[in-house]
GROMACS .gro file of C-alpha atoms in nm:
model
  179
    1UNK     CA    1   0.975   1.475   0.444
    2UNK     CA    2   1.192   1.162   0.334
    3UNK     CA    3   1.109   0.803   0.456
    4UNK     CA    4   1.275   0.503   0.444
    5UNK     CA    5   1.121   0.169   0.361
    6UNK     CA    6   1.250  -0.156   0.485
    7UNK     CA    7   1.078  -0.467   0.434
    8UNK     CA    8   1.138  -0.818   0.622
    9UNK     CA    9   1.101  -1.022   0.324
   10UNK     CA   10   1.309  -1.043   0.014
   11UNK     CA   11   1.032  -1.225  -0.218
   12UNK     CA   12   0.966  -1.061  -0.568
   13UNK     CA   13   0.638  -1.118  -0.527
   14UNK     CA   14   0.626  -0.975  -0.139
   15UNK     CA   15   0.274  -0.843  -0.030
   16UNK     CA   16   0.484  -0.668   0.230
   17UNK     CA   17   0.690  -0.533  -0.028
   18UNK     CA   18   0.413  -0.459  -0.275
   19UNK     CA   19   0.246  -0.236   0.049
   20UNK     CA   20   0.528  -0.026   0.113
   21UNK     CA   21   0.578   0.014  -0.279
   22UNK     CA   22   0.190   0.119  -0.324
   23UNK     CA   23   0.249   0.407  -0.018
   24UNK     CA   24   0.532   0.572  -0.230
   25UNK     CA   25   0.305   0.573  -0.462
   26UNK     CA   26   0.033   0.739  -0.281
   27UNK     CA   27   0.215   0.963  -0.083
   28UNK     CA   28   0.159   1.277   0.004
   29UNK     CA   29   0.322   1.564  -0.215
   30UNK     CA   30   0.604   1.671  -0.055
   31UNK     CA   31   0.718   1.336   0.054
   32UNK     CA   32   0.964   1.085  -0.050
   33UNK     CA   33   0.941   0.686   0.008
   34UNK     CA   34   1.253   0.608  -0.080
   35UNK     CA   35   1.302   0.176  -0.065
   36UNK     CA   36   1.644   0.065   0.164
   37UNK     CA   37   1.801  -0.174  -0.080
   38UNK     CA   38   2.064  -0.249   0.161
   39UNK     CA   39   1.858  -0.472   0.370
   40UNK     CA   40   1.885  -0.714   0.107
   41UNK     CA   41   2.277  -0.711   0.076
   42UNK     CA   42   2.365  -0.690   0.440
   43UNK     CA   43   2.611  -0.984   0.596
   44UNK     CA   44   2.458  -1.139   0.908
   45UNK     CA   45   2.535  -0.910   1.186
   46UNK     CA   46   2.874  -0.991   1.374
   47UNK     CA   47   2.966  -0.735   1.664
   48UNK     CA   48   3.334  -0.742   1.573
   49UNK     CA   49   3.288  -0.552   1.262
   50UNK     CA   50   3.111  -0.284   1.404
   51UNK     CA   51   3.410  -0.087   1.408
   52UNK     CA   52   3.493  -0.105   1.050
   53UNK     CA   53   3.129  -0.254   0.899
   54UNK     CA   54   3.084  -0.364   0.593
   55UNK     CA   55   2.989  -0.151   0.282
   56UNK     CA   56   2.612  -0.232   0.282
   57UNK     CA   57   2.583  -0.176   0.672
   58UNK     CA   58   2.753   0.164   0.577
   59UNK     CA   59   2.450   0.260   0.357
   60UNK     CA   60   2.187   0.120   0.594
   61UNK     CA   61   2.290   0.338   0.853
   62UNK     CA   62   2.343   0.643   0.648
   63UNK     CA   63   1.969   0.586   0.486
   64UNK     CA   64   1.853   0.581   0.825
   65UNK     CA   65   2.044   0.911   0.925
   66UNK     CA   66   1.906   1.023   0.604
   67UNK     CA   67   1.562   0.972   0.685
   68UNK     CA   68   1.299   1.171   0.866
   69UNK     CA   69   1.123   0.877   0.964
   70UNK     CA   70   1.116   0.492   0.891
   71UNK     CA   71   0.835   0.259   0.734
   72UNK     CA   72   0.901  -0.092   0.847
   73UNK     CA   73   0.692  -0.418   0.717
   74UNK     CA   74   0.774  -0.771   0.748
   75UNK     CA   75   0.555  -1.083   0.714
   76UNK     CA   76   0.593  -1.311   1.003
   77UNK     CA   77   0.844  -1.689   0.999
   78UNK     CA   78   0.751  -1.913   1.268
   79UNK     CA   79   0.598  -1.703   1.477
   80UNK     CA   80   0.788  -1.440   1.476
   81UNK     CA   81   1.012  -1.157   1.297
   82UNK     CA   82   1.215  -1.256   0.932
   83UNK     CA   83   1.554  -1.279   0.983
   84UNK     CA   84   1.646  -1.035   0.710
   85UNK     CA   85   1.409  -0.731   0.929
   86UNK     CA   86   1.620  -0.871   1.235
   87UNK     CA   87   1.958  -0.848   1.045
   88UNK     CA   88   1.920  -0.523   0.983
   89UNK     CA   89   1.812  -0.346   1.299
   90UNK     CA   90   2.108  -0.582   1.464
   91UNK     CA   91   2.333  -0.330   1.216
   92UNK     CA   92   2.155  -0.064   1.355
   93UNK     CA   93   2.128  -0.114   1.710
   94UNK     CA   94   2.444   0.116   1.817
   95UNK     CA   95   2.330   0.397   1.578
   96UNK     CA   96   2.243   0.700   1.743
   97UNK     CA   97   2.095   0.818   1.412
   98UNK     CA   98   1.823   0.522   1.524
   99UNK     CA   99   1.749   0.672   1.889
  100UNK     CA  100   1.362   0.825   1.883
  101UNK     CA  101   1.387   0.803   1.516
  102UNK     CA  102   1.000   0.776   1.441
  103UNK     CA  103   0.907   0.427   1.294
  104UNK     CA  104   0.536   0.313   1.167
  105UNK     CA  105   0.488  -0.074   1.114
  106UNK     CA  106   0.299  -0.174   0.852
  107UNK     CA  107   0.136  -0.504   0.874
  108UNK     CA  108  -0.014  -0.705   0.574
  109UNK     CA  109  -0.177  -0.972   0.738
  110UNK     CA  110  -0.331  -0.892   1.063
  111UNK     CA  111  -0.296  -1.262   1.204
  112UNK     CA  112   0.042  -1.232   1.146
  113UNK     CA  113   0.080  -1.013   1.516
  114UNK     CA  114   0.380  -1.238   1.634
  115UNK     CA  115   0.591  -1.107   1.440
  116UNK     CA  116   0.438  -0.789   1.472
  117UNK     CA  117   0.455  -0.836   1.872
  118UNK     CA  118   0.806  -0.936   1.841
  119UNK     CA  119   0.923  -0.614   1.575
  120UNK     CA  120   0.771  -0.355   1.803
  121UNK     CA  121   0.930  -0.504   2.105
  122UNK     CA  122   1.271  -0.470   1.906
  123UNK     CA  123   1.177  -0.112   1.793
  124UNK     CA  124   1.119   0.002   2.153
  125UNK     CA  125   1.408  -0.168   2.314
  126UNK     CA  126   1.635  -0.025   2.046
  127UNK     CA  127   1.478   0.338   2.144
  128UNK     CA  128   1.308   0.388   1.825
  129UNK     CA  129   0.966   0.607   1.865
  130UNK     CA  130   0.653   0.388   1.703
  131UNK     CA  131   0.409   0.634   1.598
  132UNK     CA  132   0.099   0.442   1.678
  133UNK     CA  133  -0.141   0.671   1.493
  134UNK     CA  134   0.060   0.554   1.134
  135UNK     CA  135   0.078   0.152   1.203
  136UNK     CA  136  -0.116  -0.036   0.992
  137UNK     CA  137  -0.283  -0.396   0.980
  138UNK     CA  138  -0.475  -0.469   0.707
  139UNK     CA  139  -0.594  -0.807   0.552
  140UNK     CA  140  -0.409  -0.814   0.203
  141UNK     CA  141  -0.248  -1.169   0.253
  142UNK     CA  142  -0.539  -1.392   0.000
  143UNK     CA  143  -0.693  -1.099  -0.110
  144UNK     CA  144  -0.482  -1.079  -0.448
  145UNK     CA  145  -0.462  -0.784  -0.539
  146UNK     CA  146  -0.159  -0.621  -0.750
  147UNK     CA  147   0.001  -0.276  -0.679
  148UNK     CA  148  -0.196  -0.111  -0.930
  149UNK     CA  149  -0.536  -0.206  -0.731
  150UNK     CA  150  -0.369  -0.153  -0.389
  151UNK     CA  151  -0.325   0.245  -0.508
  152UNK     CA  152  -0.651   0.266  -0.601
  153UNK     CA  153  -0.853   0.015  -0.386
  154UNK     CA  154  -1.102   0.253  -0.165
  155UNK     CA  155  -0.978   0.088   0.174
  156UNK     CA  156  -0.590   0.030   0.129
  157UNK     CA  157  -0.529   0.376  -0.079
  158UNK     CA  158  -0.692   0.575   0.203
  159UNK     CA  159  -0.562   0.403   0.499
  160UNK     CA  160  -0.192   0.455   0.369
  161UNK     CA  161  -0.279   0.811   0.328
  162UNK     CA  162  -0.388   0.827   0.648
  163UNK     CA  163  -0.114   0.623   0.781
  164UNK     CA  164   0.189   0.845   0.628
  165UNK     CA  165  -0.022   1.198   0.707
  166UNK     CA  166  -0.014   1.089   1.068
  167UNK     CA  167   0.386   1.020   1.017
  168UNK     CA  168   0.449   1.317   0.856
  169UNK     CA  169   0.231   1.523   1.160
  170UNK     CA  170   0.470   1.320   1.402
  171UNK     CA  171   0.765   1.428   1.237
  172UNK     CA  172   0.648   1.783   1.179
  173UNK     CA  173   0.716   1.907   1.529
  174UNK     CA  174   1.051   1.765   1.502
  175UNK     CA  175   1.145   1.950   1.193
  176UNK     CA  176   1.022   2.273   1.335
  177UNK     CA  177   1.246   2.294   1.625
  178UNK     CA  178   1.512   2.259   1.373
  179UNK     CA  179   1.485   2.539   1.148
   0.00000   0.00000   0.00000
């Protein structure tokens, strides 16, 4: 199973980053976390060149085709969703490779559910399918702890286990019908 990993914030030091980095580490033989670089290198959107986009829109779209499923976390500006997460499901919102493309939302600070509101309204109105069972809140923002602890620490490890087993069991169906 291949997922792709976007994250909403393009700090080295990114808890949000560091979360979605610790589940590739932890996943699941037989699956691949692969991280969506483009995210970083996309233009802001502009509907004109959606007929001719620009290089890194290109690659964002093919990761997504790529992918069986999506992981998606972003800390929250303001109130609501970064503008790089934003940016790049604006590239993505005329993608049919996008449509019911199963998505889990990972959350790294659970008082941060603006901008978790907000990215799940996005998700749905842009037809993606949230698979509730693999979204995940959980209170790393203080608790300072590195990647190395995060893939080991007896309450993050095994909830993004859990999280991507419940992905993959979404997806599963999927990839049945098409063999």
């Amino acid at each position: 199973m291949k997922i792709l990993a976007l994250c909403g914030s393009l700090r080295a030091a990114s808890i949000n980053a560091a979360l979605l980095r610790t589940a590739a580490r932890v996943a699941p033989p037989g699956m691949e976390v692969a991280w969506c670089v483009a995210v970083g290198e996309l233009p802001l959107f502009n509907p004109d060149l959606e007929a001719q986009p620009p290089p890194a829109a290109l690659r964002l779209q093919a990761d997504v085709a790529w992918a069986d499923a999506l992981l998606i976390a972003s800390p929250e500006y303001a109130h609501g969703v970064t503008g790089v997460i934003k940016n790049a499901l604006d590239w993505l919102v005329s993608q049919e490779a996008f449509v019911n493309k199963p998505v889990a939302v990972f959350n790294a600070s659970p008082r941060a559910h603006h901008a978790d509101d907000a990215l799940r309204e996005t998700l749905r109105t842009m037809s993606a399918r949230i698979v509730e069972p693999a979204c995940l809140s959980l209170p790393l923002l203080g608790a300072h702890l590195a990647e190395n602890e995060m893939a080991t620490h007896p309450l993050v490890a095994p909830a993004l286990i859990e999280a991507l087993q419940a992905l993959q069991r979404a997806v599963e169906p999927e990839q049945a019908w098409l063999l």
